[in-house]
Amino acid sequence: MRTQVVIIGSGPSGLLLGQLLANSGIDNVILERVDRDYVLGRVRAGVLEQGMVDLLDEAGVGARMHAEGLPHEGISLAFDNRLHRIDLTALTGKRVMVYGQTEVTHDLMDKREASGLTTIYEAKNVQPHDFDTTSPYVTYEKDGVTHRIDCDFIAGCDGFHGVSRKSAPQDVIKTYERAYPFGWLGILAEVPPADHELIYANHPRGFALCSMRSEHRSRYYVQCPLNDKIEDWSDHRFWDELRRRLPKEAAEKVITGPSFEKSIAPLRSFVAEPMQFGRLSLVGDAAHIVPPTGAKGLNLAASDVRYLYSGLREYYLDKSSAGMEAYSAKALARVWKAVRFSWWMTTMLHRFPDTDAFGQRIQEAELDYLVHSQVAAASLAENYVGLPY
Ligand code: APR
Ligand code: PHB
């Protein structure tokens, strides 16, 4: 088989890239290790920057998002038993869209199927080859048979644990990492959210976040020790802990109910440089991970896609390699700013086991400064709604 671009991974990065390319007449095949339902079963983030909303529109998959997504114009920071609203729209002129990654993925998969584009699910042992030449290819196994796809470019959209980054020459790739000494315990419940906007809470017992998927489905998180087990957290214990970490006015509005998803995720920052090795480009979680505190993971995947898509369009439509040559540098410039923002939000909002009394006072001063200075609030807002592409 031959195609122009082989995309490894059918998460949001791979699907969005594939759709944008196909709309521009650029052939692509997606190879995915697991099946469609497995991909859709992953519960992940839910806040989209305007830039990502625009890109989904450009890909022709924005209709359900506009109908069912919730545009938000602010968030609240909670500390010292009070809520402090950050008016994102007044400060930046922009809004964010609350719409789950699962729904984005669903819409992209439906569109791909309707467009008759090829996705090979349950492709095992996917391997990129010869990407340091102008004729790379990818091999994979399906039903015990080995297949080969020749192509011009390979897009590594296969997430943090994928094969693409591992295939990069080890003497060229450099990685940067920070692990945080806690995790997030998250639940989904079919109950109306405590507030119509998100609440990020800093509390002596630890961070908490009130988020949502719709007007009748809530997503809540509490900071927890890394070695906690899901079995340690009954629904009752979760709701109790969440309410204790929120200001009274918010805690009173929490509507409890049975959770239908509960998981613990570690928090880390990770960046691989460069994001391109000859004809193999890394996109999204394959190249970088951010802690979820800034809601940037999915949005960074979208900006990578935007840059790579532009580069590929230039290559095929304008016969210029300039965009492809600039991909890694362009993507990384935006990635590092989001990595900084996510690290900063995480540092400001969580309780760190080794923070001393001085460190604690600095954290309190930072929050106080933020909610009393327009300039400081504007900086948070500018990053939260998304820096320009
Ligand atoms: N071969 C083929 N497919 C693979 C391989 C492999 N060796 N390894 C992983 N995959 C697939 C995974 O099964 C998954 O469907 O690649 C896909 C990667 O998807 P994601 O992990 O969702 O990564 P990405 O598309 O970059 O999404 C961006 O932003 O908010 C964050 O973590 C969140 O997933 C989200 C990410
Ligand atoms: C979520 O709704 O899952 C969510 C929202 C905001 C974040 C992180 C996660 O910062």
PDB file of N, CA and C in Angstrom, residues 72-75 85-96 377 380-382 384-385:
ATOM      1  N   HIS A  72     -17.714  29.035  28.100  1.00  0.00           N
ATOM      2  CA  HIS A  72     -17.487  29.625  29.430  1.00  0.00           C
ATOM      3  C   HIS A  72     -16.704  30.927  29.309  1.00  0.00           C
ATOM      4  N   GLU A  73     -17.107  31.904  30.112  1.00  0.00           N
ATOM      5  CA  GLU A  73     -16.449  33.220  30.067  1.00  0.00           C
ATOM      6  C   GLU A  73     -15.621  33.501  31.312  1.00  0.00           C
ATOM      7  N   GLY A  74     -15.568  32.550  32.218  1.00  0.00           N
ATOM      8  CA  GLY A  74     -14.774  32.779  33.429  1.00  0.00           C
ATOM      9  C   GLY A  74     -14.503  31.476  34.154  1.00  0.00           C
ATOM     10  N   ILE A  75     -13.579  31.550  35.127  1.00  0.00           N
ATOM     11  CA  ILE A  75     -13.345  30.438  36.061  1.00  0.00           C
ATOM     12  C   ILE A  75     -13.265  31.066  37.450  1.00  0.00           C
ATOM     13  N   ARG A  85     -13.680  35.167  41.185  1.00  0.00           N
ATOM     14  CA  ARG A  85     -13.908  34.884  39.758  1.00  0.00           C
ATOM     15  C   ARG A  85     -12.869  35.597  38.894  1.00  0.00           C
ATOM     16  N   ILE A  86     -12.320  34.862  37.922  1.00  0.00           N
ATOM     17  CA  ILE A  86     -11.449  35.467  36.908  1.00  0.00           C
ATOM     18  C   ILE A  86     -12.306  35.580  35.647  1.00  0.00           C
ATOM     19  N   ASP A  87     -12.560  36.807  35.239  1.00  0.00           N
ATOM     20  CA  ASP A  87     -13.430  37.043  34.086  1.00  0.00           C
ATOM     21  C   ASP A  87     -12.587  36.935  32.803  1.00  0.00           C
ATOM     22  N   LEU A  88     -12.507  35.734  32.281  1.00  0.00           N
ATOM     23  CA  LEU A  88     -11.637  35.469  31.130  1.00  0.00           C
ATOM     24  C   LEU A  88     -11.994  36.369  29.950  1.00  0.00           C
ATOM     25  N   THR A  89     -13.275  36.527  29.706  1.00  0.00           N
ATOM     26  CA  THR A  89     -13.706  37.257  28.519  1.00  0.00           C
ATOM     27  C   THR A  89     -13.471  38.757  28.667  1.00  0.00           C
ATOM     28  N   ALA A  90     -13.743  39.299  29.861  1.00  0.00           N
ATOM     29  CA  ALA A  90     -13.477  40.732  30.066  1.00  0.00           C
ATOM     30  C   ALA A  90     -11.979  41.005  29.924  1.00  0.00           C
ATOM     31  N   LEU A  91     -11.156  40.048  30.361  1.00  0.00           N
ATOM     32  CA  LEU A  91      -9.704  40.266  30.357  1.00  0.00           C
ATOM     33  C   LEU A  91      -9.053  39.991  29.006  1.00  0.00           C
ATOM     34  N   THR A  92      -9.686  39.152  28.187  1.00  0.00           N
ATOM     35  CA  THR A  92      -9.022  38.747  26.931  1.00  0.00           C
ATOM     36  C   THR A  92      -9.903  38.895  25.687  1.00  0.00           C
ATOM     37  N   GLY A  93     -11.200  39.062  25.879  1.00  0.00           N
ATOM     38  CA  GLY A  93     -12.112  39.087  24.728  1.00  0.00           C
ATOM     39  C   GLY A  93     -12.411  37.693  24.193  1.00  0.00           C
ATOM     40  N   LYS A  94     -11.891  36.658  24.869  1.00  0.00           N
ATOM     41  CA  LYS A  94     -12.082  35.288  24.361  1.00  0.00           C
ATOM     42  C   LYS A  94     -12.824  34.416  25.369  1.00  0.00           C
ATOM     43  N   ARG A  95     -13.356  33.311  24.876  1.00  0.00           N
ATOM     44  CA  ARG A  95     -14.036  32.342  25.734  1.00  0.00           C
ATOM     45  C   ARG A  95     -13.372  30.977  25.554  1.00  0.00           C
ATOM     46  N   VAL A  96     -13.718  30.042  26.404  1.00  0.00           N
ATOM     47  CA  VAL A  96     -13.305  28.653  26.183  1.00  0.00           C
ATOM     48  C   VAL A  96     -14.582  27.825  26.025  1.00  0.00           C
ATOM     49  N   ALA A 377      -4.160  38.896  36.863  1.00  0.00           N
ATOM     50  CA  ALA A 377      -5.311  38.095  36.428  1.00  0.00           C
ATOM     51  C   ALA A 377      -5.334  37.992  34.902  1.00  0.00           C
ATOM     52  N   LEU A 380      -2.969  35.276  33.714  1.00  0.00           N
ATOM     53  CA  LEU A 380      -3.558  33.941  33.849  1.00  0.00           C
ATOM     54  C   LEU A 380      -4.583  33.725  32.732  1.00  0.00           C
ATOM     55  N   ALA A 381      -5.453  34.719  32.557  1.00  0.00           N
ATOM     56  CA  ALA A 381      -6.548  34.586  31.582  1.00  0.00           C
ATOM     57  C   ALA A 381      -6.005  34.391  30.162  1.00  0.00           C
ATOM     58  N   GLU A 382      -4.978  35.154  29.817  1.00  0.00           N
ATOM     59  CA  GLU A 382      -4.409  35.067  28.463  1.00  0.00           C
ATOM     60  C   GLU A 382      -3.902  33.652  28.172  1.00  0.00           C
ATOM     61  N   TYR A 384      -4.868  30.901  29.913  1.00  0.00           N
ATOM     62  CA  TYR A 384      -5.952  29.926  30.063  1.00  0.00           C
ATOM     63  C   TYR A 384      -6.777  29.820  28.782  1.00  0.00           C
ATOM     64  N   VAL A 385      -7.091  30.974  28.171  1.00  0.00           N
ATOM     65  CA  VAL A 385      -7.898  30.920  26.933  1.00  0.00           C
ATOM     66  C   VAL A 385      -7.036  30.462  25.750  1.00  0.00           C
TER      67      VAL A 385
END
